[in-house]
mmCIF file of N, CA and C in Angstrom:
data_model
loop_
_atom_site.group_PDB
_atom_site.id
_atom_site.type_symbol
_atom_site.label_atom_id
_atom_site.label_comp_id
_atom_site.label_asym_id
_atom_site.label_seq_id
_atom_site.Cartn_x
_atom_site.Cartn_y
_atom_site.Cartn_z
ATOM 1 N N GLU A 1146 22.521 5.836 -2.545
ATOM 2 C CA GLU A 1146 21.950 4.591 -1.915
ATOM 3 C C GLU A 1146 21.687 4.698 -0.515
ATOM 4 N N ARG A 1147 22.429 5.493 0.192
ATOM 5 C CA ARG A 1147 22.413 5.694 1.711
ATOM 6 C C ARG A 1147 21.043 6.324 1.910
ATOM 7 N N LEU A 1148 20.479 7.199 1.024
ATOM 8 C CA LEU A 1148 19.175 8.054 1.335
ATOM 9 C C LEU A 1148 18.063 7.186 0.754
ATOM 10 N N GLY A 1149 18.238 6.062 0.098
ATOM 11 C CA GLY A 1149 17.148 5.363 -0.460
ATOM 12 C C GLY A 1149 16.308 6.058 -1.632
ATOM 13 N N VAL A 1150 17.051 6.954 -2.238
ATOM 14 C CA VAL A 1150 16.482 7.522 -3.362
ATOM 15 C C VAL A 1150 16.768 6.843 -4.779
ATOM 16 N N ASP A 1151 15.787 6.305 -5.426
ATOM 17 C CA ASP A 1151 15.953 5.485 -6.591
ATOM 18 C C ASP A 1151 14.857 5.897 -7.526
ATOM 19 N N LEU A 1152 15.128 6.860 -8.390
ATOM 20 C CA LEU A 1152 14.042 7.400 -9.291
ATOM 21 C C LEU A 1152 14.246 7.174 -10.740
ATOM 22 N N ALA A 1153 13.285 6.900 -11.549
ATOM 23 C CA ALA A 1153 13.342 6.969 -13.080
ATOM 24 C C ALA A 1153 13.694 8.502 -13.319
ATOM 25 N N VAL A 1154 14.468 8.748 -14.430
ATOM 26 C CA VAL A 1154 14.613 10.061 -14.804
ATOM 27 C C VAL A 1154 14.049 10.237 -16.273
ATOM 28 N N ARG A 1155 13.219 11.063 -16.283
ATOM 29 C CA ARG A 1155 12.327 11.284 -17.552
ATOM 30 C C ARG A 1155 12.927 12.678 -18.194
ATOM 31 N N ASP A 1156 12.733 12.809 -19.600
ATOM 32 C CA ASP A 1156 13.100 14.130 -20.149
ATOM 33 C C ASP A 1156 12.260 15.256 -19.596
ATOM 34 N N GLY A 1157 12.941 16.314 -19.329
ATOM 35 C CA GLY A 1157 12.218 17.522 -18.902
ATOM 36 C C GLY A 1157 12.777 18.749 -19.786
ATOM 37 N N VAL A 1158 11.720 19.589 -19.951
ATOM 38 C CA VAL A 1158 11.969 20.883 -20.889
ATOM 39 C C VAL A 1158 11.508 22.139 -19.976
ATOM 40 N N TYR A 1159 12.202 23.220 -20.391
ATOM 41 C CA TYR A 1159 11.764 24.507 -19.970
ATOM 42 C C TYR A 1159 10.796 25.304 -20.825
ATOM 43 N N ASP A 1160 9.713 25.707 -20.364
ATOM 44 C CA ASP A 1160 8.741 26.365 -21.176
ATOM 45 C C ASP A 1160 8.961 27.927 -20.916
ATOM 46 N N SER A 1161 9.533 28.678 -21.706
ATOM 47 C CA SER A 1161 9.722 30.066 -21.608
ATOM 48 C C SER A 1161 8.549 30.939 -21.538
ATOM 49 N N ALA A 1162 7.555 30.398 -22.148
ATOM 50 C CA ALA A 1162 6.230 31.321 -22.050
ATOM 51 C C ALA A 1162 5.758 31.197 -20.682
ATOM 52 N N SER A 1163 5.574 30.156 -19.962
ATOM 53 C CA SER A 1163 5.018 30.071 -18.570
ATOM 54 C C SER A 1163 6.083 30.052 -17.520
ATOM 55 N N LYS A 1164 7.401 30.035 -18.073
ATOM 56 C CA LYS A 1164 8.532 30.150 -17.045
ATOM 57 C C LYS A 1164 8.467 29.037 -16.064
ATOM 58 N N THR A 1165 8.200 27.845 -16.557
ATOM 59 C CA THR A 1165 8.119 26.573 -15.838
ATOM 60 C C THR A 1165 8.951 25.522 -16.423
ATOM 61 N N TRP A 1166 9.290 24.502 -15.560
ATOM 62 C CA TRP A 1166 10.010 23.250 -16.106
ATOM 63 C C TRP A 1166 9.074 22.150 -16.026
ATOM 64 N N THR A 1167 9.241 21.185 -16.863
ATOM 65 C CA THR A 1167 8.503 19.857 -16.565
ATOM 66 C C THR A 1167 8.710 19.341 -15.156
ATOM 67 N N LEU A 1168 7.763 19.026 -14.408
ATOM 68 C CA LEU A 1168 8.051 18.818 -13.041
ATOM 69 C C LEU A 1168 6.761 18.123 -12.468
ATOM 70 N N ASN A 1169 6.933 17.309 -11.446
ATOM 71 C CA ASN A 1169 5.953 16.691 -10.566
ATOM 72 C C ASN A 1169 6.535 16.280 -9.176
ATOM 73 N N ASP A 1170 5.712 15.760 -8.440
ATOM 74 C CA ASP A 1170 6.181 15.514 -6.940
ATOM 75 C C ASP A 1170 6.912 14.059 -6.882
ATOM 76 N N THR A 1171 6.900 13.256 -7.832
ATOM 77 C CA THR A 1171 7.491 11.903 -7.653
ATOM 78 C C THR A 1171 8.513 11.439 -8.703
ATOM 79 N N GLU A 1172 8.992 12.232 -9.473
ATOM 80 C CA GLU A 1172 9.908 11.832 -10.534
ATOM 81 C C GLU A 1172 11.161 12.844 -10.635
ATOM 82 N N ALA A 1173 12.232 12.447 -11.219
ATOM 83 C CA ALA A 1173 13.518 13.240 -11.547
ATOM 84 C C ALA A 1173 13.344 13.514 -12.993
ATOM 85 N N PHE A 1174 13.928 14.535 -13.500
ATOM 86 C CA PHE A 1174 13.975 14.863 -14.919
ATOM 87 C C PHE A 1174 15.399 15.320 -15.338
ATOM 88 N N PHE A 1175 15.610 15.052 -16.628
ATOM 89 C CA PHE A 1175 16.838 15.343 -17.382
ATOM 90 C C PHE A 1175 16.573 16.534 -18.109
ATOM 91 N N ALA A 1176 17.217 17.738 -17.943
ATOM 92 C CA ALA A 1176 16.926 18.827 -18.971
ATOM 93 C C ALA A 1176 17.566 18.693 -20.155
ATOM 94 N N THR A 1177 16.674 18.328 -21.235
ATOM 95 C CA THR A 1177 17.263 18.004 -22.550
ATOM 96 C C THR A 1177 18.135 19.056 -23.235
ATOM 97 N N VAL A 1178 18.129 20.261 -22.590
ATOM 98 C CA VAL A 1178 19.105 21.190 -23.162
ATOM 99 C C VAL A 1178 20.497 21.113 -22.615
ATOM 100 N N SER A 1179 20.623 20.114 -21.722
ATOM 101 C CA SER A 1179 22.001 19.899 -21.176
ATOM 102 C C SER A 1179 22.517 18.577 -21.833
ATOM 103 N N ASP A 1180 23.828 18.258 -21.579
ATOM 104 C CA ASP A 1180 24.372 17.185 -22.044
ATOM 105 C C ASP A 1180 24.019 15.874 -21.358
ATOM 106 N N ARG A 1181 23.684 14.793 -22.238
ATOM 107 C CA ARG A 1181 23.403 13.575 -21.630
ATOM 108 C C ARG A 1181 24.637 13.026 -20.894
ATOM 109 N N PRO A 1182 24.419 12.229 -19.909
ATOM 110 C CA PRO A 1182 25.608 11.628 -19.105
ATOM 111 C C PRO A 1182 26.514 10.883 -19.946
ATOM 112 N N SER A 1183 27.795 11.072 -19.936
ATOM 113 C CA SER A 1183 28.749 10.459 -20.784
ATOM 114 C C SER A 1183 30.150 10.553 -20.120
ATOM 115 N N ASN A 1184 31.218 9.966 -20.779
ATOM 116 C CA ASN A 1184 32.493 10.143 -20.245
ATOM 117 C C ASN A 1184 33.150 11.294 -20.837
ATOM 118 N N GLN A 1185 32.355 12.273 -21.632
ATOM 119 C CA GLN A 1185 33.039 13.399 -22.242
ATOM 120 C C GLN A 1185 32.669 14.644 -21.324
ATOM 121 N N PRO A 1186 33.535 15.624 -21.460
ATOM 122 C CA PRO A 1186 33.270 16.881 -20.644
ATOM 123 C C PRO A 1186 31.808 17.430 -20.975
ATOM 124 N N GLY A 1187 31.246 18.093 -20.018
ATOM 125 C CA GLY A 1187 29.945 18.707 -20.229
ATOM 126 C C GLY A 1187 29.234 18.880 -18.970
ATOM 127 N N SER A 1188 28.021 19.300 -19.032
ATOM 128 C CA SER A 1188 27.097 19.613 -17.914
ATOM 129 C C SER A 1188 25.832 18.859 -18.168
ATOM 130 N N THR A 1189 25.566 17.961 -17.168
ATOM 131 C CA THR A 1189 24.255 17.224 -17.166
ATOM 132 C C THR A 1189 23.553 17.665 -16.070
ATOM 133 N N PHE A 1190 22.173 18.177 -16.212
ATOM 134 C CA PHE A 1190 21.404 18.773 -15.328
ATOM 135 C C PHE A 1190 20.270 17.831 -15.149
ATOM 136 N N ILE A 1191 20.106 17.282 -13.860
ATOM 137 C CA ILE A 1191 18.957 16.419 -13.483
ATOM 138 C C ILE A 1191 18.290 17.028 -12.438
ATOM 139 N N TYR A 1192 17.024 17.343 -12.431
ATOM 140 C CA TYR A 1192 16.389 18.039 -11.296
ATOM 141 C C TYR A 1192 15.083 17.378 -10.866
ATOM 142 N N GLY A 1193 14.688 17.825 -9.737
ATOM 143 C CA GLY A 1193 13.486 17.167 -9.258
ATOM 144 C C GLY A 1193 12.835 18.166 -8.218
ATOM 145 N N HIS A 1194 11.899 17.596 -7.494
ATOM 146 C CA HIS A 1194 11.150 18.489 -6.598
ATOM 147 C C HIS A 1194 11.501 18.043 -5.197
ATOM 148 N N ASN A 1195 11.433 19.042 -4.285
ATOM 149 C CA ASN A 1195 11.867 18.882 -2.871
ATOM 150 C C ASN A 1195 10.577 18.318 -2.186
ATOM 151 N N ARG A 1196 10.238 17.036 -2.527
ATOM 152 C CA ARG A 1196 9.151 16.324 -1.877
ATOM 153 C C ARG A 1196 9.586 14.951 -1.481
ATOM 154 N N PRO A 1197 8.932 14.510 -0.408
ATOM 155 C CA PRO A 1197 9.408 13.178 0.251
ATOM 156 C C PRO A 1197 9.628 12.092 -0.799
ATOM 157 N N ASN A 1198 8.673 12.070 -1.837
ATOM 158 C CA ASN A 1198 8.730 11.028 -2.842
ATOM 159 C C ASN A 1198 9.659 11.256 -3.999
ATOM 160 N N ALA A 1199 10.291 12.339 -4.016
ATOM 161 C CA ALA A 1199 11.237 12.742 -5.054
ATOM 162 C C ALA A 1199 12.656 12.978 -4.455
ATOM 163 N N PHE A 1200 12.984 14.368 -4.380
ATOM 164 C CA PHE A 1200 14.292 14.723 -3.935
ATOM 165 C C PHE A 1200 14.331 15.244 -2.538
ATOM 166 N N GLY A 1201 13.307 15.134 -1.872
ATOM 167 C CA GLY A 1201 13.319 15.531 -0.480
ATOM 168 C C GLY A 1201 14.403 15.089 0.360
ATOM 169 N N PRO A 1202 14.652 13.608 0.318
ATOM 170 C CA PRO A 1202 15.851 13.112 1.092
ATOM 171 C C PRO A 1202 17.286 13.684 0.675
ATOM 172 N N LEU A 1203 17.347 14.241 -0.525
ATOM 173 C CA LEU A 1203 18.490 14.758 -0.831
ATOM 174 C C LEU A 1203 19.132 15.916 -0.006
ATOM 175 N N ALA A 1204 18.275 16.421 0.897
ATOM 176 C CA ALA A 1204 18.740 17.508 1.799
ATOM 177 C C ALA A 1204 19.741 17.028 2.717
ATOM 178 N N GLN A 1205 19.760 15.636 2.742
ATOM 179 C CA GLN A 1205 20.659 15.068 3.714
ATOM 180 C C GLN A 1205 22.019 14.497 3.109
ATOM 181 N N LEU A 1206 22.203 14.927 1.829
ATOM 182 C CA LEU A 1206 23.490 14.642 1.137
ATOM 183 C C LEU A 1206 24.614 15.444 1.933
ATOM 184 N N GLY A 1207 25.749 14.736 1.937
ATOM 185 C CA GLY A 1207 26.929 15.356 2.424
ATOM 186 C C GLY A 1207 28.032 15.424 1.436
ATOM 187 N N ILE A 1208 28.871 16.401 1.684
ATOM 188 C CA ILE A 1208 30.057 16.548 0.705
ATOM 189 C C ILE A 1208 30.671 15.307 0.382
ATOM 190 N N ASN A 1209 30.885 15.002 -0.765
ATOM 191 C CA ASN A 1209 31.500 13.834 -1.416
ATOM 192 C C ASN A 1209 30.655 12.565 -1.331
ATOM 193 N N ASP A 1210 29.416 12.712 -1.051
ATOM 194 C CA ASP A 1210 28.550 11.459 -1.022
ATOM 195 C C ASP A 1210 28.449 11.179 -2.535
ATOM 196 N N GLU A 1211 28.248 9.912 -2.812
ATOM 197 C CA GLU A 1211 28.194 9.287 -4.045
ATOM 198 C C GLU A 1211 26.795 9.285 -4.707
ATOM 199 N N VAL A 1212 26.648 9.824 -5.941
ATOM 200 C CA VAL A 1212 25.335 9.860 -6.600
ATOM 201 C C VAL A 1212 25.682 8.986 -7.876
ATOM 202 N N VAL A 1213 24.770 8.026 -8.196
ATOM 203 C CA VAL A 1213 24.934 7.067 -9.033
ATOM 204 C C VAL A 1213 23.646 7.200 -10.120
ATOM 205 N N LEU A 1214 24.087 7.332 -11.433
ATOM 206 C CA LEU A 1214 23.044 7.276 -12.535
ATOM 207 C C LEU A 1214 23.341 5.941 -13.297
ATOM 208 N N THR A 1215 22.314 5.317 -13.691
ATOM 209 C CA THR A 1215 22.444 4.160 -14.383
ATOM 210 C C THR A 1215 21.547 4.253 -15.641
ATOM 211 N N GLY A 1216 22.183 4.342 -16.893
ATOM 212 C CA GLY A 1216 21.528 4.621 -18.113
ATOM 213 C C GLY A 1216 20.494 3.309 -18.534
ATOM 214 N N ASP A 1217 19.852 3.464 -19.589
ATOM 215 C CA ASP A 1217 18.950 2.483 -19.981
ATOM 216 C C ASP A 1217 19.820 1.351 -20.501
ATOM 217 N N ASP A 1218 20.868 1.609 -21.013
ATOM 218 C CA ASP A 1218 21.745 0.450 -21.435
ATOM 219 C C ASP A 1218 22.561 -0.193 -20.315
ATOM 220 N N GLY A 1219 22.437 0.254 -19.080
ATOM 221 C CA GLY A 1219 23.135 -0.335 -18.063
ATOM 222 C C GLY A 1219 24.413 0.451 -17.617
ATOM 223 N N THR A 1220 24.932 1.406 -18.497
ATOM 224 C CA THR A 1220 26.066 2.058 -18.181
ATOM 225 C C THR A 1220 25.779 2.943 -16.821
ATOM 226 N N THR A 1221 26.816 2.731 -16.096
ATOM 227 C CA THR A 1221 26.908 3.606 -14.808
ATOM 228 C C THR A 1221 27.775 4.761 -14.692
ATOM 229 N N PHE A 1222 27.169 5.742 -14.278
ATOM 230 C CA PHE A 1222 27.983 7.018 -14.129
ATOM 231 C C PHE A 1222 27.973 7.340 -12.524
ATOM 232 N N ARG A 1223 29.084 7.731 -12.046
ATOM 233 C CA ARG A 1223 29.124 7.913 -10.523
ATOM 234 C C ARG A 1223 29.700 9.504 -10.404
ATOM 235 N N TYR A 1224 28.951 10.150 -9.359
ATOM 236 C CA TYR A 1224 29.333 11.551 -9.283
ATOM 237 C C TYR A 1224 29.542 11.685 -7.799
ATOM 238 N N ALA A 1225 30.408 12.596 -7.512
ATOM 239 C CA ALA A 1225 30.500 13.013 -6.115
ATOM 240 C C ALA A 1225 29.779 14.335 -5.812
ATOM 241 N N TYR A 1226 28.887 14.595 -4.811
ATOM 242 C CA TYR A 1226 28.167 15.590 -4.506
ATOM 243 C C TYR A 1226 29.164 16.691 -3.869
ATOM 244 N N VAL A 1227 29.091 17.941 -4.456
ATOM 245 C CA VAL A 1227 30.050 18.945 -4.038
ATOM 246 C C VAL A 1227 29.325 20.104 -3.434
ATOM 247 N N ARG A 1228 27.995 20.499 -3.977
ATOM 248 C CA ARG A 1228 27.351 21.621 -3.364
ATOM 249 C C ARG A 1228 25.968 21.689 -4.000
ATOM 250 N N ASP A 1229 25.019 22.425 -3.457
ATOM 251 C CA ASP A 1229 23.840 22.734 -4.136
ATOM 252 C C ASP A 1229 23.560 24.123 -4.147
ATOM 253 N N ALA A 1230 22.500 24.555 -4.997
ATOM 254 C CA ALA A 1230 22.147 25.944 -4.988
ATOM 255 C C ALA A 1230 20.720 26.172 -5.213
ATOM 256 N N ARG A 1231 20.118 27.048 -4.750
ATOM 257 C CA ARG A 1231 18.645 27.497 -5.060
ATOM 258 C C ARG A 1231 18.634 28.515 -6.060
ATOM 259 N N ILE A 1232 18.041 28.138 -7.169
ATOM 260 C CA ILE A 1232 17.885 29.174 -8.377
ATOM 261 C C ILE A 1232 16.420 29.241 -8.664
ATOM 262 N N THR A 1233 16.185 30.401 -9.313
ATOM 263 C CA THR A 1233 14.857 30.573 -9.919
ATOM 264 C C THR A 1233 14.643 29.675 -11.006
ATOM 265 N N PRO A 1234 13.350 29.400 -11.475
ATOM 266 C CA PRO A 1234 13.109 28.418 -12.590
ATOM 267 C C PRO A 1234 13.682 29.089 -13.936
ATOM 268 N N GLU A 1235 13.704 30.440 -14.013
ATOM 269 C CA GLU A 1235 14.084 31.008 -15.399
ATOM 270 C C GLU A 1235 15.665 31.201 -15.427
ATOM 271 N N ALA A 1236 16.401 30.828 -14.322
ATOM 272 C CA ALA A 1236 17.928 31.008 -14.308
ATOM 273 C C ALA A 1236 18.551 29.904 -15.219
ATOM 274 N N THR A 1237 18.152 29.768 -16.370
ATOM 275 C CA THR A 1237 18.687 28.821 -17.312
ATOM 276 C C THR A 1237 20.312 28.973 -17.602
ATOM 277 N N GLU A 1238 20.850 30.071 -17.233
ATOM 278 C CA GLU A 1238 22.281 30.110 -17.456
ATOM 279 C C GLU A 1238 23.095 29.183 -16.687
ATOM 280 N N ILE A 1239 22.483 28.596 -15.693
ATOM 281 C CA ILE A 1239 23.299 27.529 -14.799
ATOM 282 C C ILE A 1239 23.563 26.388 -15.591
ATOM 283 N N LEU A 1240 22.784 26.100 -16.915
ATOM 284 C CA LEU A 1240 22.976 24.979 -17.530
ATOM 285 C C LEU A 1240 24.169 25.051 -18.443
ATOM 286 N N TYR A 1241 24.671 26.228 -18.674
ATOM 287 C CA TYR A 1241 25.788 26.533 -19.487
ATOM 288 C C TYR A 1241 27.122 26.930 -18.785
ATOM 289 N N ALA A 1242 27.159 26.732 -17.573
ATOM 290 C CA ALA A 1242 28.245 27.163 -16.647
ATOM 291 C C ALA A 1242 29.272 26.141 -16.722
#
């Protein structure tokens, strides 16, 4: 909220042939191979592009800043930011950590 990032999250996939993810400059994406947000253990992977209209402002996140996801049904999930990482597009093992 502090950073003013409020994006719809669309389904995104990894294309192993082209070694690219579904991506554009203005939206966030949910990696469909990861777990949907829930109250159960798992890894939810939401990604975006470092552009002013997408995830660019997230460079200003601080440790323990709150990230809020709201589902289509109105369910809210709150996360605390703990770290980030730069990975290559083909480093899909991060989804299963």
